[in-house]
Amino acid sequence: METKNSDKFISTLEAAKKGDADAQFSLGVMYADGEETEQNYAEAYKYYKLAAKQGNVNALINLGNMYYYGAGVEQNYLKAIKCYTVAAAQGDAAAQWSLGSMYYYGTGVEQDFNKSLEYYQLAAQQDNSDAQFNIGCMYRDGHGVAQDYAKAAEYFQQASFKGHSDAQYNLGVLYENGLGVKKDYTQAYKYYDLAAKQGNSDAQINLGLLYEDGIGVKQNYKKAIEFYSAAAEQGNAIGQYHLAGMYFAGKGVEQNYNKCIEYYQLAAEQNLVDAQFNLGTIYDKGKITHPNYTEAMKYYLLATKGGSYEASYNLGLMLYEGKGVEQDYINAAKYFHFAAKGRLAPAEYILGLMYYQGMGIGKNYEKAAEYFQLAADQGEAVAQTQLGGFYENGIYFKQDDMKAFEYYQLAADQGEVIAQYQLAYFYQIGKGVKQNDAKALEYYQLAAAQGNVDALLDLGKKYFSGNGVKQNYLKAVEYFQQAANQDNAESQYILGLMYLNGYGVKENKRMAKDFFGKSCKNGNQKACEIYNQI
C-alpha cells in the first residue's frame, strides 16, 4: 500500500529543493523516522548531507549517527568520528558526548580515557546530563581519573536534577552504601524511587531489596514483589531471579514452586549464573520437583561456563558419584580443579582425596597434602582430619604425633566424628598428648553419639574390662549392641560370648547363637566355630 505524503512533508520538500538547510534537515528526519512519509534511509542520508554541507550542525550529527549505527549506509566509525568532530568543534554538546563515548569504549579509535573525559566535560559544561552521568561513572570506577566517590556523587547529582534515571539510580547506590556521601537509606530510597518511576529496572530491584530486607523502610514483602515484578516484566534477569526466590519462599505471595522455576528459567535464559546454579540445584536435589539429573547437569554446566565455582563443584560431584551419569573421575577432577581456583574448600578436600587415592589422576601425596592443607586452612574439618592422618602416619610429612593431635583437635571441635575418635585414642594411650582417661572417654562418647562404630566398640570394651572407667557390663552391652546393629562382627562376637557366659546379661544360648551367627556372616571365623559347636 502506497504511503501518502502529508502536506507538511510536501511543503518541507519544496523548501529543501530550494536549498533551505533547515528544511533539508527536517526532511532527513522525516525520511529517517518514517514520519509524514515512507521511511527511506537513502533519502534521509541525501538530505542530511545537503544540510550538513551548508553548516547545519544537527544534520551533521545525524549523519554521524547513520555512520555509527550503519543505518542506510555502511557502518563506518571513522566517518562518524569526522562528523562528530566537526559538530563538536562548533560547540554541539550531543556531538561532544558522542565523541566522549567513542574514546571511552575505543570505538573506531584507540581507547583514551583522557580524551573521553575531555569531551564529556565540554558537553557537561553545557548541562548535557548524559555527559554528567558518564563523568560520574568515570570517577566511580577510577577510569582516567583517580577513583573519587564524592566527585561521582557530585556529577550524578547534576544529572539527577535533569531527571537522568541512571544517574538517580547510581546516586541511590552511593547513598545506600555510604560511598562519597554519608550513608542515608532515606536518600537512597528517594533516588531509587525517582529512577524506578521512570521505569529503571535496576532501581526497581533495589527498592524491592530494601522492602524485602526492611532496610530504611518497614519490611514489606508485597511491596518487594511489586518492584521485582515491575523489573521482571521488563525482562530484567535479576528481577526475575529475585521474584523466583520470593515464590520459592512464599514471601509476600503464595508459595508456588512452578512459578519459582519459571522465573529462574527466564533469568537463566539470559545467562544469569545464579539462576542457572539454582536450577541445577533444584533438579539435582529434587526438593521442589522430581530429580532430573540431565537438567541438573545442563544448568550446572551453563553456570560453570559463566564462571560459577559452586556449579563446577556440584558438576564434579555428580561425575564423582556417578549421579545420573556414568562415574567419571577424570572429568570430575577437571571440574573440582576449576572449583578449587575459587577456593571452594570442599573441592580442595576432594582433590586431596583423589590425589591421595589416585582416582582419575595420578597418585600424588605431595598434591594431596597441598589440597588438604588449602581446605584445612579454610576450616574444612574432614581435610583437617586427613592432615592429622598424614602427620600420624608419616605420609608426605615427617611423622609427628603432636601435629596430628593439633589437626584432629581442630576437626573434632567442629564435630568431625573420625577426628573425635582419633583424639579419644590419642588420649587413651598418651599419643602426642598426656594420657588422660577422662578425655579419652569424653571423645569416645562424642564419636559414639554420632554412631561411630569403632567408638561404640571401644566404649563397650572399656566398660567390659573397666579400662579407664568403672567396670559396667550393662553399659558394655549397650554399646556393643549399638555397634552390632551396624553389623560390626567383633561386637556381635563379644555379645555372643556375653550371652553364652551371662556377663551383664542373663545367660541365653539362643541369643548367643544368634549373635555368633551374625558375626560369622560378617566374616568372624571364631564366631563361626562357636556357632557350629552350640
Short mmCIF file of C-alpha atoms in Angstrom, two decimals, residues 173-491:
data_model
loop_
_atom_site.label_atom_id
_atom_site.label_comp_id
_atom_site.label_asym_id
_atom_site.label_seq_id
_atom_site.Cartn_x
_atom_site.Cartn_y
_atom_site.Cartn_z
CA VAL A 173 23.60 3.18 45.33
CA LEU A 174 26.13 5.66 46.72
CA TYR A 175 23.75 6.74 49.49
CA GLU A 176 22.82 3.15 50.35
CA ASN A 177 26.46 2.15 50.72
CA GLY A 178 27.87 5.40 52.09
CA LEU A 179 30.27 5.89 49.18
CA GLY A 180 31.35 9.52 48.79
CA VAL A 181 28.33 10.59 50.81
CA LYS A 182 27.07 9.83 54.29
CA LYS A 183 25.12 6.57 54.35
CA ASP A 184 21.47 7.54 54.18
CA TYR A 185 18.77 4.99 53.39
CA THR A 186 16.12 7.71 53.11
CA GLN A 187 18.11 9.44 50.37
CA ALA A 188 18.85 6.10 48.74
CA TYR A 189 15.15 5.29 48.68
CA LYS A 190 14.36 8.75 47.27
CA TYR A 191 16.68 8.39 44.29
CA TYR A 192 15.76 4.76 43.64
CA ASP A 193 12.12 5.80 43.64
CA LEU A 194 12.74 8.66 41.19
CA ALA A 195 14.53 6.30 38.83
CA ALA A 196 12.00 3.49 39.29
CA LYS A 197 9.13 5.79 38.36
CA GLN A 198 10.87 6.31 35.03
CA GLY A 199 10.99 2.56 34.54
CA ASN A 200 14.59 2.00 35.61
CA SER A 201 14.54 -1.74 36.34
CA ASP A 202 17.77 -1.72 38.38
CA ALA A 203 16.25 0.88 40.70
CA GLN A 204 13.07 -1.19 40.94
CA ILE A 205 15.14 -4.19 42.03
CA ASN A 206 16.97 -2.19 44.70
CA LEU A 207 13.67 -0.88 46.05
CA GLY A 208 12.49 -4.48 46.18
CA LEU A 209 15.58 -5.43 48.16
CA LEU A 210 15.04 -2.59 50.62
CA TYR A 211 11.47 -3.73 51.22
CA GLU A 212 12.38 -7.43 51.38
CA ASP A 213 15.11 -6.86 53.96
CA GLY A 214 13.44 -3.96 55.78
CA ILE A 215 16.38 -1.61 55.21
CA GLY A 216 15.45 2.06 55.56
CA VAL A 217 11.79 1.12 55.23
CA LYS A 218 9.39 -1.14 57.08
CA GLN A 219 9.75 -4.69 55.80
CA ASN A 220 7.03 -5.33 53.25
CA TYR A 221 7.18 -8.46 51.11
CA LYS A 222 4.21 -7.42 48.97
CA LYS A 223 5.99 -4.18 48.08
CA ALA A 224 9.12 -6.15 47.30
CA ILE A 225 7.10 -8.42 45.00
CA GLU A 226 5.62 -5.35 43.31
CA PHE A 227 9.04 -3.91 42.46
CA TYR A 228 10.62 -7.24 41.49
CA SER A 229 7.65 -7.89 39.20
CA ALA A 230 8.00 -4.48 37.55
CA ALA A 231 11.65 -5.22 36.79
CA ALA A 232 10.93 -8.79 35.71
CA GLU A 233 8.24 -7.64 33.28
CA GLN A 234 10.89 -5.51 31.57
CA GLY A 235 12.99 -8.63 31.13
CA ASN A 236 15.49 -7.79 33.85
CA ALA A 237 17.12 -11.12 34.73
CA ILE A 238 17.99 -10.07 38.28
CA GLY A 239 14.39 -9.03 38.87
CA GLN A 240 13.25 -12.43 37.59
CA TYR A 241 15.79 -14.10 39.87
CA HIS A 242 14.56 -12.31 42.99
CA LEU A 243 10.93 -12.93 42.06
CA ALA A 244 11.71 -16.64 41.77
CA GLY A 245 13.18 -16.53 45.27
CA MET A 246 10.01 -14.95 46.65
CA TYR A 247 7.85 -17.65 45.07
CA PHE A 248 10.21 -20.31 46.44
CA ALA A 249 9.96 -18.97 49.99
CA GLY A 250 6.33 -17.86 49.78
CA LYS A 251 7.28 -14.33 50.85
CA GLY A 252 4.59 -11.78 50.00
CA VAL A 253 2.95 -14.30 47.73
CA GLU A 254 1.58 -17.82 48.00
CA GLN A 255 4.39 -20.36 47.72
CA ASN A 256 4.48 -21.58 44.14
CA TYR A 257 7.33 -23.83 43.02
CA ASN A 258 6.20 -23.82 39.38
CA LYS A 259 6.39 -20.02 39.31
CA CYS A 260 9.74 -20.20 41.05
CA ILE A 261 11.15 -22.48 38.34
CA GLU A 262 9.52 -20.39 35.60
CA TYR A 263 11.24 -17.19 36.70
CA TYR A 264 14.57 -18.90 37.32
CA GLN A 265 14.36 -20.26 33.77
CA LEU A 266 13.65 -16.80 32.34
CA ALA A 267 16.69 -15.44 34.16
CA ALA A 268 18.81 -18.45 33.20
CA GLU A 269 17.97 -17.92 29.52
CA GLN A 270 19.63 -14.52 29.89
CA ASN A 271 22.74 -16.25 31.25
CA LEU A 272 22.27 -15.15 34.85
CA VAL A 273 24.67 -17.56 36.52
CA ASP A 274 22.97 -17.58 39.94
CA ALA A 275 19.67 -18.60 38.31
CA GLN A 276 21.38 -21.36 36.34
CA PHE A 277 23.05 -22.63 39.50
CA ASN A 278 19.79 -22.59 41.47
CA LEU A 279 18.01 -24.52 38.71
CA GLY A 280 20.82 -27.05 38.71
CA THR A 281 20.42 -27.45 42.47
CA ILE A 282 16.64 -27.77 42.21
CA TYR A 283 16.89 -30.56 39.64
CA ASP A 284 19.85 -32.19 41.39
CA LYS A 285 18.40 -32.33 44.91
CA GLY A 286 14.78 -32.83 43.85
CA LYS A 287 13.47 -30.80 46.78
CA ILE A 288 10.71 -28.93 44.95
CA THR A 289 10.39 -31.12 41.88
CA HIS A 290 11.32 -34.66 40.89
CA PRO A 291 15.07 -35.10 40.49
CA ASN A 292 16.17 -34.65 36.90
CA TYR A 293 19.90 -35.24 36.65
CA THR A 294 20.02 -34.42 32.94
CA GLU A 295 18.56 -30.97 33.60
CA ALA A 296 20.75 -30.56 36.67
CA MET A 297 23.90 -31.21 34.64
CA LYS A 298 22.69 -28.90 31.88
CA TYR A 299 22.26 -25.94 34.23
CA TYR A 300 25.39 -26.69 36.27
CA LEU A 301 27.35 -26.75 33.02
CA LEU A 302 25.86 -23.42 31.89
CA ALA A 303 26.65 -21.85 35.27
CA THR A 304 30.17 -23.29 35.20
CA LYS A 305 30.74 -21.74 31.77
CA GLY A 306 29.56 -18.49 33.33
CA GLY A 307 32.27 -18.80 35.98
CA SER A 308 30.38 -20.38 38.90
CA TYR A 309 32.80 -22.30 41.11
CA GLU A 310 29.89 -23.74 43.12
CA ALA A 311 28.26 -25.14 39.97
CA SER A 312 31.58 -26.62 38.87
CA TYR A 313 31.92 -28.34 42.25
CA ASN A 314 28.40 -29.79 42.06
CA LEU A 315 29.01 -30.93 38.49
CA GLY A 316 32.21 -32.61 39.62
CA LEU A 317 30.33 -34.27 42.46
CA MET A 318 27.74 -35.73 40.07
CA LEU A 319 30.51 -37.22 37.94
CA TYR A 320 32.46 -38.36 41.01
CA GLU A 321 29.44 -40.18 42.44
CA GLY A 322 28.04 -41.34 39.10
CA LYS A 323 24.83 -39.49 39.86
CA GLY A 324 22.60 -39.69 36.78
CA VAL A 325 25.68 -40.25 34.63
CA GLU A 326 28.43 -42.82 34.30
CA GLN A 327 31.02 -42.38 37.04
CA ASP A 328 33.89 -40.37 35.58
CA TYR A 329 36.77 -39.47 37.90
CA ILE A 330 38.83 -37.83 35.14
CA ASN A 331 36.21 -35.22 34.27
CA ALA A 332 35.17 -34.90 37.92
CA ALA A 333 38.75 -33.88 38.72
CA LYS A 334 38.63 -31.27 35.94
CA TYR A 335 35.58 -29.60 37.47
CA PHE A 336 36.96 -29.87 41.00
CA HIS A 337 40.14 -28.16 39.83
CA PHE A 338 38.13 -25.24 38.46
CA ALA A 339 36.12 -25.01 41.69
CA ALA A 340 39.36 -25.07 43.68
CA LYS A 341 40.51 -21.98 41.75
CA GLY A 342 37.66 -20.22 43.51
CA ARG A 343 38.96 -21.56 46.85
CA LEU A 344 35.97 -23.82 47.46
CA ALA A 345 37.14 -25.86 50.43
CA PRO A 346 35.03 -28.98 49.67
CA ALA A 347 36.54 -29.09 46.16
CA GLU A 348 40.04 -28.74 47.58
CA TYR A 349 39.33 -31.57 50.02
CA ILE A 350 38.04 -33.95 47.33
CA LEU A 351 41.00 -33.15 45.10
CA GLY A 352 43.25 -34.04 48.03
CA LEU A 353 41.40 -37.33 48.37
CA MET A 354 41.66 -38.04 44.63
CA TYR A 355 45.40 -37.35 44.59
CA TYR A 356 45.83 -39.47 47.73
CA GLN A 357 43.96 -42.43 46.27
CA GLY A 358 44.88 -41.88 42.60
CA MET A 359 41.27 -41.57 41.44
CA GLY A 360 41.17 -40.24 37.86
CA ILE A 361 44.51 -38.54 38.41
CA GLY A 362 47.91 -39.95 39.26
CA LYS A 363 48.52 -40.78 42.90
CA ASN A 364 50.50 -37.88 44.34
CA TYR A 365 50.95 -37.45 48.10
CA GLU A 366 52.51 -34.01 47.68
CA LYS A 367 49.47 -32.74 45.75
CA ALA A 368 47.15 -34.49 48.21
CA ALA A 369 48.84 -32.75 51.14
CA GLU A 370 48.72 -29.42 49.29
CA TYR A 371 44.96 -29.59 48.70
CA PHE A 372 44.19 -30.95 52.16
CA GLN A 373 46.19 -28.04 53.59
CA LEU A 374 44.32 -25.48 51.45
CA ALA A 375 40.97 -26.87 52.58
CA ALA A 376 42.08 -27.23 56.21
CA ASP A 377 43.24 -23.62 56.30
CA GLN A 378 39.66 -22.66 55.45
CA GLY A 379 38.34 -24.73 58.32
CA GLU A 380 37.25 -27.79 56.32
CA ALA A 381 37.02 -30.36 59.13
CA VAL A 382 37.40 -33.51 57.02
CA ALA A 383 40.56 -32.04 55.45
CA GLN A 384 41.94 -31.30 58.92
CA THR A 385 41.29 -34.93 59.83
CA GLN A 386 43.14 -36.10 56.72
CA LEU A 387 46.11 -33.89 57.58
CA GLY A 388 46.06 -35.37 61.07
CA GLY A 389 46.26 -38.80 59.47
CA PHE A 390 49.16 -37.73 57.25
CA TYR A 391 51.14 -36.49 60.25
CA GLU A 392 50.21 -39.51 62.38
CA ASN A 393 51.32 -41.98 59.73
CA GLY A 394 54.21 -40.01 58.24
CA ILE A 395 52.60 -39.67 54.83
CA TYR A 396 54.47 -36.96 52.86
CA PHE A 397 55.17 -35.07 56.11
CA LYS A 398 57.64 -36.20 58.75
CA GLN A 399 55.78 -38.32 61.32
CA ASP A 400 54.61 -36.01 64.10
CA ASP A 401 52.02 -37.10 66.70
CA MET A 402 51.76 -33.61 68.17
CA LYS A 403 50.93 -32.13 64.75
CA ALA A 404 48.46 -34.95 64.18
CA PHE A 405 46.81 -34.20 67.51
CA GLU A 406 46.63 -30.48 66.61
CA TYR A 407 44.72 -31.16 63.38
CA TYR A 408 42.47 -33.80 64.95
CA GLN A 409 41.61 -31.26 67.65
CA LEU A 410 40.68 -28.59 65.07
CA ALA A 411 38.40 -31.04 63.27
CA ALA A 412 36.91 -32.53 66.44
CA ASP A 413 35.98 -29.07 67.67
CA GLN A 414 33.74 -28.87 64.60
CA GLY A 415 32.14 -32.21 65.39
CA GLU A 416 34.09 -34.29 62.85
CA VAL A 417 33.48 -37.82 64.07
CA ILE A 418 36.67 -39.53 62.84
CA ALA A 419 38.75 -36.81 64.47
CA GLN A 420 36.83 -37.27 67.73
CA TYR A 421 37.59 -40.98 67.65
CA GLN A 422 41.27 -40.37 66.91
CA LEU A 423 41.52 -37.88 69.78
CA ALA A 424 39.96 -40.44 72.11
CA TYR A 425 42.59 -42.96 71.05
CA PHE A 426 45.41 -40.42 71.45
CA TYR A 427 44.23 -39.55 74.97
CA GLN A 428 43.79 -43.19 75.88
CA ILE A 429 47.37 -44.17 75.08
CA GLY A 430 49.04 -40.78 75.59
CA LYS A 431 49.99 -40.31 71.96
CA GLY A 432 51.01 -36.72 71.09
CA VAL A 433 49.38 -35.61 74.33
CA LYS A 434 49.48 -36.53 78.01
CA GLN A 435 47.48 -39.68 78.74
CA ASN A 436 44.03 -38.82 80.09
CA ASP A 437 41.29 -41.42 80.62
CA ALA A 438 38.60 -38.81 81.25
CA LYS A 439 39.38 -37.01 77.99
CA ALA A 440 39.52 -40.31 76.13
CA LEU A 441 36.08 -41.22 77.46
CA GLU A 442 34.72 -37.78 76.53
CA TYR A 443 35.79 -38.08 72.89
CA TYR A 444 34.76 -41.73 72.58
CA GLN A 445 31.30 -40.69 73.78
CA LEU A 446 31.15 -37.76 71.34
CA ALA A 447 32.05 -40.05 68.45
CA ALA A 448 29.68 -42.77 69.67
CA ALA A 449 26.83 -40.27 69.88
CA GLN A 450 27.28 -39.80 66.11
CA GLY A 451 27.10 -43.56 65.61
CA ASN A 452 30.80 -44.18 65.03
CA VAL A 453 31.04 -47.94 65.18
CA ASP A 454 34.69 -48.02 66.31
CA ALA A 455 33.92 -45.69 69.19
CA LEU A 456 30.91 -47.80 70.18
CA LEU A 457 33.04 -50.94 70.11
CA ASP A 458 35.85 -49.36 72.14
CA LEU A 459 33.42 -47.97 74.71
CA GLY A 460 31.91 -51.42 75.05
CA LYS A 461 35.37 -52.85 75.66
CA LYS A 462 36.23 -50.15 78.20
CA TYR A 463 33.11 -50.81 80.26
CA PHE A 464 33.52 -54.56 79.87
CA SER A 465 37.10 -54.56 81.16
CA GLY A 466 36.95 -51.49 83.41
CA ASN A 467 39.79 -49.87 81.48
CA GLY A 468 39.79 -46.18 82.45
CA VAL A 469 36.20 -46.45 83.69
CA LYS A 470 34.34 -48.35 86.35
CA GLN A 471 33.50 -51.81 85.03
CA ASN A 472 29.87 -51.93 83.94
CA TYR A 473 28.58 -54.91 81.95
CA LEU A 474 25.21 -53.27 81.31
CA LYS A 475 26.93 -50.26 79.77
CA ALA A 476 29.16 -52.59 77.78
CA VAL A 477 26.16 -54.47 76.40
CA GLU A 478 24.50 -51.18 75.46
CA TYR A 479 27.47 -50.04 73.38
CA PHE A 480 28.17 -53.46 71.86
CA GLN A 481 24.52 -53.70 70.86
CA GLN A 482 24.66 -50.33 69.05
CA ALA A 483 27.78 -51.43 67.18
CA ALA A 484 26.25 -54.83 66.43
CA ASN A 485 23.22 -53.10 64.92
CA GLN A 486 25.66 -51.71 62.34
CA ASP A 487 26.81 -55.26 61.51
CA ASN A 488 30.08 -54.94 63.39
CA ALA A 489 31.33 -58.52 63.55
CA GLU A 490 33.51 -58.08 66.64
CA SER A 491 30.68 -56.55 68.69
#
